[in-house]
Coordinates of C-alpha atoms in Angstrom, one line a residue:
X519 CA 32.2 44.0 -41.7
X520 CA 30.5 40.5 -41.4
X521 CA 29.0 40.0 -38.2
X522 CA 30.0 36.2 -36.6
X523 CA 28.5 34.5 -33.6
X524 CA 30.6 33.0 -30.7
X525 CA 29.6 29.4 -30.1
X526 CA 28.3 30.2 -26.8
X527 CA 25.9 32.6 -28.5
X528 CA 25.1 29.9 -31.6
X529 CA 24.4 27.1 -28.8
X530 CA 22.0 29.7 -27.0
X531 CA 20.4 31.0 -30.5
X532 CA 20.3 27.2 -31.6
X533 CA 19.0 25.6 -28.3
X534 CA 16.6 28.6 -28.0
X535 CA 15.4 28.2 -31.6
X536 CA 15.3 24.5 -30.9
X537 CA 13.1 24.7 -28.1
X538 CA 11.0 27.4 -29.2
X539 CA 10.5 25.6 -32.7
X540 CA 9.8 22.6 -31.0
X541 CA 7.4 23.9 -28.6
X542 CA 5.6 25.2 -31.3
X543 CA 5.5 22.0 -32.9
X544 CA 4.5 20.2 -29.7
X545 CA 1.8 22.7 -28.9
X546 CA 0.6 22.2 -32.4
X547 CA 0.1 18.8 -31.8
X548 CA -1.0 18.8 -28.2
X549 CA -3.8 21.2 -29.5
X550 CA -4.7 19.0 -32.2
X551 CA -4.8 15.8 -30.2
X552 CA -7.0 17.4 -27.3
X553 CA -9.3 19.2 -29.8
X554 CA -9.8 15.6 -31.4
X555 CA -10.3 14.1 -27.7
X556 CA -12.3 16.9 -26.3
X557 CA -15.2 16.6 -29.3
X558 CA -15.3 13.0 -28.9
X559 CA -15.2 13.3 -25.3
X560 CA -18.0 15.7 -25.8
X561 CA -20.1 13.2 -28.3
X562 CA -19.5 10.8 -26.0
X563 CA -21.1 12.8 -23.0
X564 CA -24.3 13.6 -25.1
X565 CA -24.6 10.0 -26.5
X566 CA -24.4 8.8 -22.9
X567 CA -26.6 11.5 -22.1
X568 CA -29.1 11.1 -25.0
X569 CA -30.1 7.5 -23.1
X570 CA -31.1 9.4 -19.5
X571 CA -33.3 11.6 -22.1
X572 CA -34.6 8.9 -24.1
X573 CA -35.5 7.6 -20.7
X574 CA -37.1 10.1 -18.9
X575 CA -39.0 11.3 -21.8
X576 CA -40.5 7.3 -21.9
X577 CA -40.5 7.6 -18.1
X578 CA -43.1 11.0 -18.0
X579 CA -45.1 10.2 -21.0
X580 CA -47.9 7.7 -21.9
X581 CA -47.2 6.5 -25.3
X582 CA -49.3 3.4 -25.5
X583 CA -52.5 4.7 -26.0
X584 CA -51.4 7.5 -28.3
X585 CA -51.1 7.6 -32.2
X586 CA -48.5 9.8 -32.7
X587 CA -49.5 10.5 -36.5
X588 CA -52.1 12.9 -35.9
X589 CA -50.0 15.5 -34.4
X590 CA -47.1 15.0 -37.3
X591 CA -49.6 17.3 -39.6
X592 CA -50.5 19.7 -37.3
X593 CA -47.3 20.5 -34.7
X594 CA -49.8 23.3 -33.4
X595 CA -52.3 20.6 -32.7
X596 CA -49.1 18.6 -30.9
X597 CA -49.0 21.4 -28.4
X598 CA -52.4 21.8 -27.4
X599 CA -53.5 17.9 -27.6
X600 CA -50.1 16.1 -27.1
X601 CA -48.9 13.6 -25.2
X602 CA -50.3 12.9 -21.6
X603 CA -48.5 12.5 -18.3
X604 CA -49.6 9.4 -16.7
X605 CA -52.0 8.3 -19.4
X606 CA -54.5 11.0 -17.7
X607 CA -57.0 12.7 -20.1
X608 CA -58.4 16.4 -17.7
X609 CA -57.2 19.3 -19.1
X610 CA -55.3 20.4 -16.1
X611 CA -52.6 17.2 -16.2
X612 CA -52.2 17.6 -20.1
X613 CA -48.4 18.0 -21.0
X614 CA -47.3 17.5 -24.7
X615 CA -43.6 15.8 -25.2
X616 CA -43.2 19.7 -26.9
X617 CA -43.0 20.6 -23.0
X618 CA -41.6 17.3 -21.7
X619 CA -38.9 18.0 -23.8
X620 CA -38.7 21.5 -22.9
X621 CA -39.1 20.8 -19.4
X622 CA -35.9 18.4 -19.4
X623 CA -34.1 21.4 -21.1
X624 CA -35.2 24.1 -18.2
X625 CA -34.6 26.7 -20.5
X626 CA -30.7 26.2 -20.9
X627 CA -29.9 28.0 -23.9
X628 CA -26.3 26.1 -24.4
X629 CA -28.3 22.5 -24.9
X630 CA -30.9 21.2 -27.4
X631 CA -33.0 18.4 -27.7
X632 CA -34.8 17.7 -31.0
X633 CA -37.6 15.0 -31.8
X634 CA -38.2 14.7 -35.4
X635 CA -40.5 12.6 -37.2
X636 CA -40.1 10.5 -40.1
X637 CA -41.1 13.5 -42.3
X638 CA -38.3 15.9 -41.3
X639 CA -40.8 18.2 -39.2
X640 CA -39.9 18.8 -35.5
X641 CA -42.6 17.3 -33.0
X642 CA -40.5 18.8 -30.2
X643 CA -37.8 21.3 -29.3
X644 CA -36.5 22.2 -26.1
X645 CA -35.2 25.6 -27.8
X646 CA -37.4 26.2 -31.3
X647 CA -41.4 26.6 -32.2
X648 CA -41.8 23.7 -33.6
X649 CA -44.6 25.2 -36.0
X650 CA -42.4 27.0 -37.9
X651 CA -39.0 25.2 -37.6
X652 CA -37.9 23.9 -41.5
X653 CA -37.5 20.2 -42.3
X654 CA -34.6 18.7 -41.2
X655 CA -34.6 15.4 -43.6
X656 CA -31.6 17.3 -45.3
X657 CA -29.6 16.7 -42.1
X658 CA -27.6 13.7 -42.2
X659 CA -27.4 12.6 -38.6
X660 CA -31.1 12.9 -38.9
X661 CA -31.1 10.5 -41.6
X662 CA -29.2 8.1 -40.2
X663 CA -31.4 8.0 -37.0
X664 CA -34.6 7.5 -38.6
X665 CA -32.8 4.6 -40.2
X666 CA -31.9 2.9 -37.3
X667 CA -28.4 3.7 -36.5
X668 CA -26.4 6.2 -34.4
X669 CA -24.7 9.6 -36.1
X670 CA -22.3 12.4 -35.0
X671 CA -22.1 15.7 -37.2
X672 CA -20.0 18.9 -36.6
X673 CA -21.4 22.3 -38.7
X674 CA -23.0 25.8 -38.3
X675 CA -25.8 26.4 -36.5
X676 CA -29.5 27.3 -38.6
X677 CA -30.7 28.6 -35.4
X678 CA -27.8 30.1 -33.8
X679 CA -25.0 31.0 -36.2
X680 CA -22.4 28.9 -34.3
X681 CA -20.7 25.7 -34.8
X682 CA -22.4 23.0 -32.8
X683 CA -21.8 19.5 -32.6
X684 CA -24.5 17.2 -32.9
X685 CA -25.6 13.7 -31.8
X686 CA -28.8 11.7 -33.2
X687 CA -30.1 8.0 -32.1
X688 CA -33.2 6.5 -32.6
X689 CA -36.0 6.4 -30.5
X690 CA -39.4 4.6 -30.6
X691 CA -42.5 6.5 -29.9
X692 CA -45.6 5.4 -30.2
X693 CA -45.2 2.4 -32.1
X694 CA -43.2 4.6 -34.8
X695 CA -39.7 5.4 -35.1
X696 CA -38.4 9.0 -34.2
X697 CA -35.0 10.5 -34.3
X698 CA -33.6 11.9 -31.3
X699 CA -31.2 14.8 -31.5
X700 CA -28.9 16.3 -28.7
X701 CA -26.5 19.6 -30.1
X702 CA -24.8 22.0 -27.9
X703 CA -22.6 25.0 -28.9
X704 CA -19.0 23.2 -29.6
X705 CA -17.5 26.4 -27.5
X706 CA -19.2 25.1 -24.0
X707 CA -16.3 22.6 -24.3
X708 CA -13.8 24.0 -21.8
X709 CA -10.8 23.6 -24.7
X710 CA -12.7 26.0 -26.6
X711 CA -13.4 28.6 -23.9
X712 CA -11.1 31.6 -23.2
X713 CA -7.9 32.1 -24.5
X714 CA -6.3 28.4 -23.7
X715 CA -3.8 28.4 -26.5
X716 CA -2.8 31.6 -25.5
X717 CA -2.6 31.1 -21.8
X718 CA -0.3 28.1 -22.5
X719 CA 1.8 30.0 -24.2
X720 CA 2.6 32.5 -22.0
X721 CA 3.1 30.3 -19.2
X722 CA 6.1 28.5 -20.8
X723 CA 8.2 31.2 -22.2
X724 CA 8.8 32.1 -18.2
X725 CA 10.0 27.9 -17.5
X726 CA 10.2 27.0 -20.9
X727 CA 12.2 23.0 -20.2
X728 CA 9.6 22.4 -17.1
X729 CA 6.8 23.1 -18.2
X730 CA 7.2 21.3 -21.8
X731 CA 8.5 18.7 -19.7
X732 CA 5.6 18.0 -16.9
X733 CA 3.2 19.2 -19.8
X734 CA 4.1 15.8 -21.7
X735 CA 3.8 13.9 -18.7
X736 CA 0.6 15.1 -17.3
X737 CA -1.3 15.6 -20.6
X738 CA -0.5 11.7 -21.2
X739 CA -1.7 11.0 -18.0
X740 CA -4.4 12.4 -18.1
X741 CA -5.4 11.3 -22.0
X742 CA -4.5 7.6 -20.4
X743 CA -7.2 8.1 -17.9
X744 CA -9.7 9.1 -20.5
X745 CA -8.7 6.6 -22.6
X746 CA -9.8 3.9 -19.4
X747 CA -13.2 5.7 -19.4
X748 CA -13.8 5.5 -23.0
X749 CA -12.9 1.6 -22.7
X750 CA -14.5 1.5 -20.3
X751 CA -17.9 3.0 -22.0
X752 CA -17.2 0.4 -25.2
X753 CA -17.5 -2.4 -22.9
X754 CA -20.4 -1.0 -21.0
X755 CA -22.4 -0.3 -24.4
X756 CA -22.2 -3.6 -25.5
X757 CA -23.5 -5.2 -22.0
X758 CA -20.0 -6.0 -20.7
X759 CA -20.7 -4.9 -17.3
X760 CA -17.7 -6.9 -15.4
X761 CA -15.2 -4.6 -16.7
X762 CA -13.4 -2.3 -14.0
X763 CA -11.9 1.0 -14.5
X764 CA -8.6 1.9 -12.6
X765 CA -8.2 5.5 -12.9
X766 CA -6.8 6.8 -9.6
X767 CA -6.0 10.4 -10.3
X768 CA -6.2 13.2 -10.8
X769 CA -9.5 13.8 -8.1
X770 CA -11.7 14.3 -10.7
X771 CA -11.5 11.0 -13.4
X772 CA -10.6 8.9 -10.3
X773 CA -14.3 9.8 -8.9
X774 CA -15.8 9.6 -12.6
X775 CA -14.1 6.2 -12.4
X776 CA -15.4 4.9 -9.4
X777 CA -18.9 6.1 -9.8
X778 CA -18.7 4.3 -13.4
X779 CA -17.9 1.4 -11.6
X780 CA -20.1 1.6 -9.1
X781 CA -23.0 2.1 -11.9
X782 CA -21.6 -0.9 -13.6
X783 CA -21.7 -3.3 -10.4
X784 CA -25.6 -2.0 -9.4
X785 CA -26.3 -2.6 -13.7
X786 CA -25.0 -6.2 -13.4
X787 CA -26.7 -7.3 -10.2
X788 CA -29.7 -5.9 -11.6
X789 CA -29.4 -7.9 -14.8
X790 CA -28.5 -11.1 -12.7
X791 CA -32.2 -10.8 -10.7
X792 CA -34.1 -9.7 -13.6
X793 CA -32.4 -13.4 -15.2
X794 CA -33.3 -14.9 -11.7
X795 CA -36.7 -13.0 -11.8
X796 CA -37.3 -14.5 -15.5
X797 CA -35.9 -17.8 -14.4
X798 CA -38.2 -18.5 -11.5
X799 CA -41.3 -16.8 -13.3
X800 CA -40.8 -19.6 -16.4
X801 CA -40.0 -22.3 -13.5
X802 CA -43.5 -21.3 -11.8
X803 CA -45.5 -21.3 -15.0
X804 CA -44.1 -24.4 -16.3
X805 CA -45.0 -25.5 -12.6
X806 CA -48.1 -24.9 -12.2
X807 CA -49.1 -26.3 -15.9
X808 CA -47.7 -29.3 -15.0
X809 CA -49.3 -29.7 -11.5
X810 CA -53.0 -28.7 -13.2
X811 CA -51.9 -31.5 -16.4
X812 CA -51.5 -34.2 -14.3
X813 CA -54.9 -34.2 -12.3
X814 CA -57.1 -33.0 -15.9
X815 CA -55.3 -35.7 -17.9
X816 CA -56.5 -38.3 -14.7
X817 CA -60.0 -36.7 -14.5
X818 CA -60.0 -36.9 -18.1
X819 CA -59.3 -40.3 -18.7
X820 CA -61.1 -42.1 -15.8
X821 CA -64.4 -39.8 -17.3
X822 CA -64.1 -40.9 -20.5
X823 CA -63.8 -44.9 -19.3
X824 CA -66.8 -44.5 -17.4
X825 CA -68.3 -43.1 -20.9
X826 CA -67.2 -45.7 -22.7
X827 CA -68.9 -48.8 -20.5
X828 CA -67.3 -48.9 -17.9
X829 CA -70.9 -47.2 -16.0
X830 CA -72.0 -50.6 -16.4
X831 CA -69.9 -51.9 -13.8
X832 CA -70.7 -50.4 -10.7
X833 CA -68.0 -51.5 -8.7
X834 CA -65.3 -50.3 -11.2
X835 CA -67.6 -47.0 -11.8
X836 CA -67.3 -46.3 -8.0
X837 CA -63.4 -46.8 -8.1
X838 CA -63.3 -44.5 -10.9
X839 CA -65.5 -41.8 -9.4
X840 CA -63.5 -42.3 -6.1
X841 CA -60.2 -40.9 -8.4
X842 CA -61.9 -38.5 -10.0
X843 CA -62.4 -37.2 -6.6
X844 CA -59.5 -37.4 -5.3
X845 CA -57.7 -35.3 -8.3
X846 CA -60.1 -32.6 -8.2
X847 CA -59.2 -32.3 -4.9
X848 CA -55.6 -32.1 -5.5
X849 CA -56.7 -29.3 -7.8
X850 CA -59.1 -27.6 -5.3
X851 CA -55.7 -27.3 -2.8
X852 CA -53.5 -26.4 -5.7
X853 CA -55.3 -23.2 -6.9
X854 CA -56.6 -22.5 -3.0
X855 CA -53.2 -22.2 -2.0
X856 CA -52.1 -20.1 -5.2
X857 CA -54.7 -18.2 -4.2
X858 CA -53.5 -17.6 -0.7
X859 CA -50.2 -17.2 -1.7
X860 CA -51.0 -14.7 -4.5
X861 CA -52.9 -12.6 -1.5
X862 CA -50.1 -12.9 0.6
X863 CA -47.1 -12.0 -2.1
X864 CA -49.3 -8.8 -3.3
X865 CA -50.3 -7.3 0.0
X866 CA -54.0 -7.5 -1.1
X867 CA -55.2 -9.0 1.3
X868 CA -56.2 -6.9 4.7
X869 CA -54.6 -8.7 7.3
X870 CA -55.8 -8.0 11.2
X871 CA -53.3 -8.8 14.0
X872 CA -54.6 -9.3 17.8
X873 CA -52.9 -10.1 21.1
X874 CA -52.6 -14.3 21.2
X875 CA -51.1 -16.4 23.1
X876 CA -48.8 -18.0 21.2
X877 CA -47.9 -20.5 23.5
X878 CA -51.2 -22.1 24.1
X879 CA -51.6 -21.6 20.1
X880 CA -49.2 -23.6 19.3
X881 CA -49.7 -26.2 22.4
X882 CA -53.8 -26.4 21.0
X883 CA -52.0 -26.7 17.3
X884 CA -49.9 -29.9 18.6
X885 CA -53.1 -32.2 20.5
X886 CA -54.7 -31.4 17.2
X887 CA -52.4 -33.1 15.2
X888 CA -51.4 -36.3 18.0
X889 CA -54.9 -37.9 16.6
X890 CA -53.4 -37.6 13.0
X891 CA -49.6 -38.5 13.6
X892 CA -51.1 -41.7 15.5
X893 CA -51.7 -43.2 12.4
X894 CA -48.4 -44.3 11.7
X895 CA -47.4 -44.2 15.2
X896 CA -45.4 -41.1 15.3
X897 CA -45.5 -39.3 18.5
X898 CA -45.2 -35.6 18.7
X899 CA -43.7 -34.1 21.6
X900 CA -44.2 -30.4 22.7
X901 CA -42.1 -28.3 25.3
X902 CA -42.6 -24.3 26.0
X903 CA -39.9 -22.4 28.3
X904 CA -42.3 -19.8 28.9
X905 CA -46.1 -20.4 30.6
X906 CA -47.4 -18.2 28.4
X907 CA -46.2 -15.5 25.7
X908 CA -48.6 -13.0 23.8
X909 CA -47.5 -11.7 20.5
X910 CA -49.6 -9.0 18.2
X911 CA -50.1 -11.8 15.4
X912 CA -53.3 -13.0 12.8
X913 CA -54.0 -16.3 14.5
X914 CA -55.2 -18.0 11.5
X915 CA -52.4 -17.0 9.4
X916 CA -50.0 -18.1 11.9
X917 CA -51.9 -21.3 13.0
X918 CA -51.7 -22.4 9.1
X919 CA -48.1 -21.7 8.8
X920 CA -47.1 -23.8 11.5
X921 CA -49.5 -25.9 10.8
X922 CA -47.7 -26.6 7.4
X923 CA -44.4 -27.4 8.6
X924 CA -46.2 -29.9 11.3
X925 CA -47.9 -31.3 8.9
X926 CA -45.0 -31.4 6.6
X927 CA -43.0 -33.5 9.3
X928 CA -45.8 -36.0 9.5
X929 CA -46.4 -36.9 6.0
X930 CA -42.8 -37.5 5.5
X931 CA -41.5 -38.9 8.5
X932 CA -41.6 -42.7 8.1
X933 CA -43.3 -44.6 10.8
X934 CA -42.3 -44.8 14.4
X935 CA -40.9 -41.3 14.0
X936 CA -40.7 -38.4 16.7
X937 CA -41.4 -34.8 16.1
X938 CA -40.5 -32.5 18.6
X939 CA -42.2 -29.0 19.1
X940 CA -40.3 -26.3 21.0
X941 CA -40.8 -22.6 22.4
X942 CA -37.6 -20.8 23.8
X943 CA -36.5 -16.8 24.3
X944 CA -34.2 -16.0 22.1
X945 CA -31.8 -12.8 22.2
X946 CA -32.1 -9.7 20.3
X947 CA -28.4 -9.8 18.9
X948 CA -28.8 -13.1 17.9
X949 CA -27.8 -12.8 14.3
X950 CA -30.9 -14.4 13.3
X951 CA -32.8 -11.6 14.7
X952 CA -33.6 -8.5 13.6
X953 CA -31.3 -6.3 15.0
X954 CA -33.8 -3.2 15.4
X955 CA -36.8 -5.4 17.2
X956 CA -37.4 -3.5 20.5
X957 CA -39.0 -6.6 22.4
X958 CA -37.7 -10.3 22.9
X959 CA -38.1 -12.3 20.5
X960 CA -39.1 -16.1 20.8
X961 CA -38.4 -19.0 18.8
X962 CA -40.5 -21.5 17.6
X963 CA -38.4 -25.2 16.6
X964 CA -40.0 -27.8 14.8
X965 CA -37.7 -30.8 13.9
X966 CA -38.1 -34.3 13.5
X967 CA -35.8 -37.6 12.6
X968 CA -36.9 -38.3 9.4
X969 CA -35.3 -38.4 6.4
X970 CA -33.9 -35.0 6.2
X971 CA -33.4 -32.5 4.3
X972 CA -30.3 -32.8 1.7
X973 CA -27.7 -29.9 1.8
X974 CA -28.4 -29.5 -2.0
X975 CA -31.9 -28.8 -1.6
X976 CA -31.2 -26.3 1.4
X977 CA -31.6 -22.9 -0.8
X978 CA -34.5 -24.2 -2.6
X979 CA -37.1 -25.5 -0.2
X980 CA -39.3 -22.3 0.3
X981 CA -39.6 -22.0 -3.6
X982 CA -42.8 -22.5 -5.3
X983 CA -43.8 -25.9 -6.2
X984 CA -40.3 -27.6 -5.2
X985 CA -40.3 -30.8 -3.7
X986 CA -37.4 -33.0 -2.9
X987 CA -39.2 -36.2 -3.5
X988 CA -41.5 -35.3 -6.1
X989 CA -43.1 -38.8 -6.5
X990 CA -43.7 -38.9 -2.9
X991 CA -45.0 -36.0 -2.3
X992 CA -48.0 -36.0 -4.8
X993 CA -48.7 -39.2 -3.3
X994 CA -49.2 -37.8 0.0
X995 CA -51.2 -35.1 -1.6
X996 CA -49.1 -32.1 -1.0
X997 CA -49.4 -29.6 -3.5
X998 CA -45.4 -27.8 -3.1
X999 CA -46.7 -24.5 -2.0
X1000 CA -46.9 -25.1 2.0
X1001 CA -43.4 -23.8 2.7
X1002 CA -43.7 -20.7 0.3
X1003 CA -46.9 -19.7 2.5
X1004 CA -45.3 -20.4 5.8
X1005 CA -42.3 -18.1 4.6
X1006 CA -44.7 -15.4 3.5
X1007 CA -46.5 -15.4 6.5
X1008 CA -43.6 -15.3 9.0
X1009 CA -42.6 -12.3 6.8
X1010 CA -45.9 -10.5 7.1
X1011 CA -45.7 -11.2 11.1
X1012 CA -41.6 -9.4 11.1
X1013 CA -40.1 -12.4 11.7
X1014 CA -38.1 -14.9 9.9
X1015 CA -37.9 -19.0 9.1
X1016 CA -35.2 -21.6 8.2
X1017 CA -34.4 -25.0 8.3
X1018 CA -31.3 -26.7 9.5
X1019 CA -30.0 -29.5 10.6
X1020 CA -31.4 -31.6 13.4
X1021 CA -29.5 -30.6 16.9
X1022 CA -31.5 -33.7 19.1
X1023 CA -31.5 -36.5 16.3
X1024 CA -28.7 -38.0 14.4
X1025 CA -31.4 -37.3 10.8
X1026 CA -34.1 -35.2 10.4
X1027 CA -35.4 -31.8 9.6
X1028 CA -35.6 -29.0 11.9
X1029 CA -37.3 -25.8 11.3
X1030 CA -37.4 -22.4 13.2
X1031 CA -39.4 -19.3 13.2
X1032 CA -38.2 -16.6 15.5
X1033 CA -41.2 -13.4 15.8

């Protein structure tokens, strides 16, 4: 007799057949999609990790007095006279990149690194002897590296019988180009470890519904969350270091997120002051070419009128001399105060503080320049809240910055003027203080109702060579560097200068240096 099914039992048979089959499927597919995401997760991982390697190997070896070639030949001779740590030449701080390389390993058996030479021979290995290792010019990730491009290959292992997955880039080594290889065992991927598939299964058949269910939705989770990492890796390889990954769980991609983005932000700021860095060393070369130009062309000219007759005349020969003077003195100051402000940005030169009294330094500094400022009638005013007030400073140092800015406020004040000089206390949580300074602080203020300052030159005035009247100020034979040294010295002394706006005239600039 034909057996028949009740429709309860063909729904059950059929939904359970359903479910199962379809499970099956989606477990096929699920496994296929994470084994493809997992190895290019993992290639990923080792190109982003052949970079640190390609740097510290550059980092801890010397490679620009070395000729690579003469150890290609010989990969014994690489190991006993290879390269040198810190350029040095004893025998007892020798290291070949043989042991760099090895070093970087630390004997971890479950990661490579391979430098191979244009040749196909190995010139290091974290895991083989390089002597006897085979050519690997047959390998065609190697290939592509030596030609200048990136490569990804997935085969058995020579060495260790496995299947490894292997990444190759480029490197430049001693004025040659080397191929850089990175392979690891593909089973140290976690999808590869233990019984997953197996696991997976037997966790459903007990929930079947929820667990295909919240398997769907976390798996696309979490391949969404890799996805923003990998996006987020494509923008940072080509430079694009604005972008912003939002990956807020689970734990684990939300930190790799944040400390992606936090690489990113410290990346871009540093690009931005290497650009400001680049930027302000082409500004101060262009600078001072055009500051040395200007008094040779002069010098040059007035010497070769006096050459060409102009000797005769003596009263014209004496005018001329008289300018040839006075532009090789405008040259002297120029390359005196590079000079001094050289020794000052370097640290070279030794610099010996003593107790002074700043008060009467800067009182003596003032009387000094009332004989100069009474050329064109400009009266210089000085007021101290304190009789007296000894600092740990280097007088000279200090006298010339202040001396500077005084004498800054005298050249361009127009006649008539007032300059006023003043010493106060100042408070240690005043914001222009430094918050950590155990002692008082005093300010010095030097302002003046002059011209002024405008707002848009605010930022600039302590640069090197700027001038806001540039005409004027070669005129009155300053040579744009007396601000930059005041700035540097204040700094060496722990304290700090700005300018601002006049607070007792209606115009003017005002400096102050708190110490």
């Amino acid at each position: 007799m034909k057996r028949s099914f009740s429709t309860t039992q063909f729904i059950i048979m059929l939904n359970s057949l359903v479910l199962i089959l379809g499970f099956a499927a989606l477990m096929f597919l699920n496994k296929r999609q994470l084994k493809e995401i997992a190895i290019d997760q993992h290639a990923q991982s080792m190109k982003i990790f052949s970079s640190v390697v390609e740097r510290m190997i550059l980092q801890n070896a010397d490679f620009h007095n070395v000729d690579l070639s003469e150890f290609e030949d010989d990969a014994n001779a690489l190991n006993s006279e290879g390269l040198h740590l810190g350029g040095s030449t004893s025998s007892n701080s020798k290291k070949s990149l043989d042991a760099i390389v090895k070093n970087l390993a630390d004997g971890n058996l479950q990661f490579r690194i391979s430098v191979i030479g244009a040749d196909g021979k190995l010139v290091a290995d974290s895991l083989a002897d390089i002597s006897t290792s085979e050519n690997h010019l047959n390998r065609e990730e190697v290939n592509h590296a030596l030609a200048g491009s990136e490569d990804i290959a997935i085969r058995e292992s020579v060495t260790s019988g496995g299947e490894e997955i292997y990444f190759a880039a480029p490197i430049r080594l001693g004025g040659k180009n080397y191929a850089l290889r990175l392979s690891s065992p593909i089973d140290s991927n976690i999808f590869f470890s233990g019984n997953y598939l197996f696991k997976m299964i037997f966790g459903t058949v007990i929930i079947l519904i929820p667990i295909l269910f919240f398997s769907i939705l976390i798996s696309a989770h979490i391949v969404i969350g890799i996805d923003e990492l990998k996006n987020a890796a494509r923008h940072y390889q080509i430079k694009d270091f604005e972008f912003r990954s939002s990956v807020h769980s689970p734990k684990e991609l939300s930190e790799l997120s944040s400390t992606m983005n936090a690489m990113a932000k410290r990346i871009g700021q540093n690009i931005e002051k290497m650009k400001e860095l680049e930027r302000m060393r082409k500004d101060f070369v262009a600078n001072v070419s055009h500051e040395l130009k200007t008094p040779i062309t002069s010098i040059k000219g007035f010497a070769e009128t006096l050459l060409d007759g102009a000797l005769e005349d003596a009263e014209s020969a004496r005018s001329f001399a008289s300018i040839i003077k006075t532009q090789s003195d405008r040259m002297e100051n120029v390359i005196e105060d590079l000079l001094s402000l050289s020794e000052l940005e370097s640290g070279s030169a030794k610099i010996e503080f003593e107790d002074v009294d700043i008060v009467s330094l800067i009182e003596n500094l003032c009387e000094e320049y009332r004989a100069i400022a009474k050329a064109k009638n400009i009266s210089i005013h000085f007021s101290s809240a304190l009789s007296s007030c000894i600092k740990k400073i280097n007088p000279n140092l200090f006298r010339q910055c202040c001396s500077n800015i005084l004498d800054n406020a005298i050249k361009y004040c127009p006649e008539n003027s007032r300059v006023e000089v003043e010493i106060v206390r100042v408070s240690v949580s005043n914001d222009f203080a430094a918050s950590t300074e155990p002692n008082e602080r005093i300010r010095i203020t030097i302002e003046d109702n002059g011209m002024g300052i405008p707002d848009k030159y605010a930022d600039r005035i302590f640069e090197r060579f700027f001038r806001v009247d540039k005409g004027r100020s070669r005129e009155s034979g300053g040579t744009g560097l007396g601000l930059s040294i005041a700035k540097h010295i204040v700094e060496i002394h722990g304290g700090k200068i700005r300018e601002s706006k006049s607070e007792k005239f209606s115009s003017g600039a005002r400096f102050e240096i708190e110490i």
